[in-house]
Coordinates of C-alpha atoms and ligand atoms in Angstrom, one line a residue:
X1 CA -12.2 -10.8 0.7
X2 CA -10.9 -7.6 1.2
X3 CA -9.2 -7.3 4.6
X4 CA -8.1 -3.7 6.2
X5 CA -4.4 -4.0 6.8
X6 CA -2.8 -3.0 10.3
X7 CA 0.7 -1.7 10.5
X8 CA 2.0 -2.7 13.8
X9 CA 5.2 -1.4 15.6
X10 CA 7.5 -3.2 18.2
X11 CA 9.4 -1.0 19.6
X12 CA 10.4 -4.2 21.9
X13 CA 13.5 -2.4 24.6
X14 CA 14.1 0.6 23.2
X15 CA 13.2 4.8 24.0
X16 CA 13.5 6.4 27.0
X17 CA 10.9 8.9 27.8
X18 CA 12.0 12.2 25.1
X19 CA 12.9 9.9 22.4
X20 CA 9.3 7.6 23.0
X21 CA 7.6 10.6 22.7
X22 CA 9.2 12.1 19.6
X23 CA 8.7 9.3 17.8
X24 CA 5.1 8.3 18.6
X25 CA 4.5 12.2 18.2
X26 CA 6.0 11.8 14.9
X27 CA 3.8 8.4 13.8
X28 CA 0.6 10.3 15.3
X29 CA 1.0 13.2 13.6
X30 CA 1.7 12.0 10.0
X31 CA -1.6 9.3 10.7
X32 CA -4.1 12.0 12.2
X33 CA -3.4 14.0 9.2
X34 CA -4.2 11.4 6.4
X35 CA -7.8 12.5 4.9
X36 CA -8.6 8.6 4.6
X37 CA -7.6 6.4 7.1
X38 CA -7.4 3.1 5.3
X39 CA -5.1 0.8 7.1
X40 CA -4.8 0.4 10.9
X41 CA -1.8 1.2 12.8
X42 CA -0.2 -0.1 15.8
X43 CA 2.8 1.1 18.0
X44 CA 3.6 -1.5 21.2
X45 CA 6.4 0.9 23.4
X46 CA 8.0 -0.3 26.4
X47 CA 6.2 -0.1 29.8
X48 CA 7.8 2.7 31.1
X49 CA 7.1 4.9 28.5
X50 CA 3.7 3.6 27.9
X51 CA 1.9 6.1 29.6
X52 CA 3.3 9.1 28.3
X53 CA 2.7 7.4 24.5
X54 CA -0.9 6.8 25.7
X55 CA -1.1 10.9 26.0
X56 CA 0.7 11.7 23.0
X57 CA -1.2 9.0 21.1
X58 CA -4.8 10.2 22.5
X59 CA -7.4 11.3 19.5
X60 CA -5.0 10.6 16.5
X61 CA -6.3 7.4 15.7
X62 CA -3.4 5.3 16.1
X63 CA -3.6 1.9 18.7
X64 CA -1.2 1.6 21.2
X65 CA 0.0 -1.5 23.2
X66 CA 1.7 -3.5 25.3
X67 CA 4.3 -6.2 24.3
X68 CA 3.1 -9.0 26.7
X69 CA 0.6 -9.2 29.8
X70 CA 0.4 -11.3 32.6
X71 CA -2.9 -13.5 32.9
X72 CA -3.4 -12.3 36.4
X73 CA -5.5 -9.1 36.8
X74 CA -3.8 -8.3 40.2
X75 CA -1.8 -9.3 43.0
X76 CA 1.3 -10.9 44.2
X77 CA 2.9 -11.1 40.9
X78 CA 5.9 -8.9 41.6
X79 CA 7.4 -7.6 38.4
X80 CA 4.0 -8.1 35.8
X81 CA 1.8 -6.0 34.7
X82 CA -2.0 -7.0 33.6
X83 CA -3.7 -6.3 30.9
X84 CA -6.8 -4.3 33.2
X85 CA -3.4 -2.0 33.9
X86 CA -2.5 -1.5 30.1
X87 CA -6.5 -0.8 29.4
X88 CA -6.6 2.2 32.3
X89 CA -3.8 3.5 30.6
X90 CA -5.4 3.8 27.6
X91 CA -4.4 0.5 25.8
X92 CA -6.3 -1.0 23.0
X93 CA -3.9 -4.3 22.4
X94 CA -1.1 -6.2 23.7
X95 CA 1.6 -8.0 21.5
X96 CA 1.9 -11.8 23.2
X97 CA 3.7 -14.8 22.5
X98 CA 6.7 -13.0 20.8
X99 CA 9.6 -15.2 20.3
X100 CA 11.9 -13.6 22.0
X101 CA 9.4 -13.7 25.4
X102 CA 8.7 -17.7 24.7
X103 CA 13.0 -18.0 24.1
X104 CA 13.7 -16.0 27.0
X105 CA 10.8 -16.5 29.5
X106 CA 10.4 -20.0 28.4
X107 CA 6.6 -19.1 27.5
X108 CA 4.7 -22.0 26.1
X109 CA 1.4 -22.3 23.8
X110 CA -0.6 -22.7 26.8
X111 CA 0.7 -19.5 28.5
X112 CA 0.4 -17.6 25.6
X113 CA -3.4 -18.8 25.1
X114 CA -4.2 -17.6 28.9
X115 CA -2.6 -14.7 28.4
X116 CA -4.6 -13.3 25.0
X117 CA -7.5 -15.0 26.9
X118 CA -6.9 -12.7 29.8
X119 CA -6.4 -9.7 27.4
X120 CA -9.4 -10.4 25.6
X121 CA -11.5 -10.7 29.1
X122 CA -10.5 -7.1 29.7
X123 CA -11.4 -5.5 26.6
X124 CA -7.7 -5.6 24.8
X125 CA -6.9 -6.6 21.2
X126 CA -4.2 -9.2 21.0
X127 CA -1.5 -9.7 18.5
X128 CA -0.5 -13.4 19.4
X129 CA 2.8 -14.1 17.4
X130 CA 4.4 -17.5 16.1
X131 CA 7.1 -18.6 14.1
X132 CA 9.6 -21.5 13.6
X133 CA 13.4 -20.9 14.5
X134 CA 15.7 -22.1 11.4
X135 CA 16.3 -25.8 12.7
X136 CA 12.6 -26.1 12.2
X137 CA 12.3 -24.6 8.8
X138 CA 15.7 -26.4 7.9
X139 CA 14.3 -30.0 9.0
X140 CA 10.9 -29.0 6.8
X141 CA 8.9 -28.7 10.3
X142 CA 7.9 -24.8 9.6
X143 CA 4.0 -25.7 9.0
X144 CA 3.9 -28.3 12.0
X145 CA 5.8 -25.8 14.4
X146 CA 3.4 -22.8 13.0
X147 CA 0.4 -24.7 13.1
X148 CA 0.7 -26.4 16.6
X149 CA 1.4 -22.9 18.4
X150 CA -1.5 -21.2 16.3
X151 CA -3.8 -24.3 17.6
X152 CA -2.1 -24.0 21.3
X153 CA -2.0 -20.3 21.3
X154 CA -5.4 -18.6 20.0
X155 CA -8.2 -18.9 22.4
X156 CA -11.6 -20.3 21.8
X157 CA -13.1 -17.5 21.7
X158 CA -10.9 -15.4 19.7
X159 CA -12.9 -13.1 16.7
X160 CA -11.4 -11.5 13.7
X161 CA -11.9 -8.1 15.4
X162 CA -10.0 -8.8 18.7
X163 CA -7.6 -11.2 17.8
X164 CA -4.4 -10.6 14.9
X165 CA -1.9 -13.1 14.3
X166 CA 1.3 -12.6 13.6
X167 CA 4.0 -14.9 11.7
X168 CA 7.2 -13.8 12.8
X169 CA 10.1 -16.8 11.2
X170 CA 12.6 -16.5 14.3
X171 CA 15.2 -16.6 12.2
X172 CA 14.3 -13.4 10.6
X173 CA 13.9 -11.3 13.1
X174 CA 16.4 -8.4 13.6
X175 CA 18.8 -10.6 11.3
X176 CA 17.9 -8.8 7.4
X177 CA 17.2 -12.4 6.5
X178 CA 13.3 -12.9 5.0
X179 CA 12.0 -16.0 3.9
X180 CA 10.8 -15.7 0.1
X181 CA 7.4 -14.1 -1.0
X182 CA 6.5 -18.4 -2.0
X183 CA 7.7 -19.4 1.6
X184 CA 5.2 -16.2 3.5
X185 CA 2.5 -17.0 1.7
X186 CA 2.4 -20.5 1.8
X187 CA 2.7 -20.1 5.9
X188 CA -0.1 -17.4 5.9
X189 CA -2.3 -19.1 3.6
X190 CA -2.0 -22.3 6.1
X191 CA -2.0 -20.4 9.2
X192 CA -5.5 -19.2 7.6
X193 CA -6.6 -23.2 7.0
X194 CA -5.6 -23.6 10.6
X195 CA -7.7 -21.0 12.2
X196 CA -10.6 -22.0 9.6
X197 CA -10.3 -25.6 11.5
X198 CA -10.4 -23.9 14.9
X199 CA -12.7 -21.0 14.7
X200 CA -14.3 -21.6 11.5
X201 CA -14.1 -19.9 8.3
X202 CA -15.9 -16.9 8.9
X203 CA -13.6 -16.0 11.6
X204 CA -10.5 -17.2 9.7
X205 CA -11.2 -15.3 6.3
X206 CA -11.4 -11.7 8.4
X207 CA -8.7 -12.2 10.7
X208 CA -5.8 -10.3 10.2
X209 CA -2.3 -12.0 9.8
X210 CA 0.9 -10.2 9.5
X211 CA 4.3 -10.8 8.4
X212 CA 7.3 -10.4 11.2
X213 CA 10.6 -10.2 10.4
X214 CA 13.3 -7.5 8.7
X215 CA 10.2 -5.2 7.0
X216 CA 12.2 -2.6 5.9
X217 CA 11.0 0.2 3.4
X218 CA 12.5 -1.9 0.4
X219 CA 11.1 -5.3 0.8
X220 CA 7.8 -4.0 2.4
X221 CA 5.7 -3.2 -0.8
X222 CA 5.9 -7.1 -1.9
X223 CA 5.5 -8.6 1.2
X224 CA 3.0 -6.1 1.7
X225 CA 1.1 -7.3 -1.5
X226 CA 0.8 -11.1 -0.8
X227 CA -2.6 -12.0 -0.7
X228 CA -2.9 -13.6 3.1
X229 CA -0.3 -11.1 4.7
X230 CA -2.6 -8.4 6.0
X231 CA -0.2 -6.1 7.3
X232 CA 3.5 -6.3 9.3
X233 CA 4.7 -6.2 12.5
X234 CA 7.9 -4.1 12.5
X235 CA 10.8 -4.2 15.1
X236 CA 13.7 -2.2 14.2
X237 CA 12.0 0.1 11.4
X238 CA 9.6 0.8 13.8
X239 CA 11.9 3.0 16.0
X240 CA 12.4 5.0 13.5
X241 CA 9.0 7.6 12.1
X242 CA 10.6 8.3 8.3
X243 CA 11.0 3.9 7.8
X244 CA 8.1 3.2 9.6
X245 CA 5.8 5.9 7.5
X246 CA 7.9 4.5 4.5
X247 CA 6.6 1.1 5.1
X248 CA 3.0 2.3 5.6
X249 CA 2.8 4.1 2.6
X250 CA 3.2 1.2 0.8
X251 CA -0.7 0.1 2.3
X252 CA -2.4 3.2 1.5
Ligands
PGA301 P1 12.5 -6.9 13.2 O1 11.6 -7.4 14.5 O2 11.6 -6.1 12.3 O3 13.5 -6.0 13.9 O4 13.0 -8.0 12.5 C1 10.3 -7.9 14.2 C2 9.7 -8.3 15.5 O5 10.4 -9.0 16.3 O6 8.5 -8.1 15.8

């Protein structure tokens, strides 16, 4: 099974409008010019700069994003945005479920499902993210914690070409920590049972799950090479174009 591997930015709160452009001007031109465009790629900036990233983005290939939705399509939801908004502006995906939206805005599995469900209903990819914080891992509950928000959080309908998973440990995000290469693929390769139970194994052998957490240039080529992680969802390399090409390369 040879799956196409997606490199996926999260640029999470960070770029006003110059440096948002630079930098997606940056990504966009180093992917439109690659002969052989083998791997996907993904760049998820902030609202406000989203539709000026849209432009920049435009023929080069790349997928640009959101980093959550709401599951409304419109209305009084002061303060939202819905995914029919992020799909006029040009939007292929949104990023949901990230920890640090179910930490801070207290999202649960059954938001996170109505939201990708709502995304999917208006033509968007979704990235749906889980991960265990340390307590979990360190009382040995990383494949129950994993596995309950995969089962709470993917919708029914979900198909390997609309919906990615990412496993993001929340302990590793932003911190340089990584679990080992043994640790990631034992979560991917379970994640992967999980969805075969759900969706069935068709679905679950082409859908494409990513690692989360401190890819850097230097560790990427391993994680990179482990045979259920099918590409990486970058935070802080992301914001910058020379780390975040770096980390690509090591797909192509
Ligand atoms: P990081 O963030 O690469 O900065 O650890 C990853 C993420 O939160 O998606």
């Amino acid at each position: 099974m040879t799956r196409r591997k997606l490199i996926a930015g999260n640029w999470k709160m960070n770029g006003l409008k110059a440096d948002a452009v630079a930098l997606a001007e940056a990504v966009c031109s180093k992917y439109s010019s690659l002969e052989n465009k083998t791997f996907d790629m993904f760049i998820a900036p902030p609202f406000t700069v989203l539709d000026a990233v849209c432009d920049v983005v435009a023929d080069s290939g790349v997928w640009v994003g959101g980093q959550d939705c709401s599951v409304f399509e419109k209305g009084a939801h002061t303060g939202d945005v819905s995914p029919v908004m992020l799909k006029d502006l040009g939007c292929g995906g949104v990023i949901v479920g990230h920890s640090e939206r179910r930490a801070d805005h207290f999202e649960t599995n059954e938001l996170v499902k109505d939201k990708a469900s709502a995304a999917l209903s208006a033509g968007l990819g979704v990235i749906i993210c889980v991960g265990e914080t340390l307590e979990e891992r360190e009382v040995g509950k990383t494949l129950e914690v994993v596995g309950a928000q995969v089962k709470g959080s993917v919708p029914e309908n979900a198909t390997a070409g609309k919906v990615v998973i990412a496993y993001e440990p929340v302990w590793a995000i932003g911190t340089g920590k990584v679990p080992t290469t043994e640790e990631v693929e034992e979560v991917h390769a379970y994640i992967r049972q999980v969805l075969a139970d759900v969706l069935g194994t068709d679905i679950a052998e082409n859908m494409q799950i990513l690692y989360g957490g401190s890819v850097k240039p230097s560790n990427a080529a391993e994680l990179l090479g482990l045979p259920d992680v099918d590409g990486a969802l970058i935070g802080g390399a992301s914001l910058k174009a020379e780390d975040f090409w770096a980390i690509a390369e090591t797909v192509m």
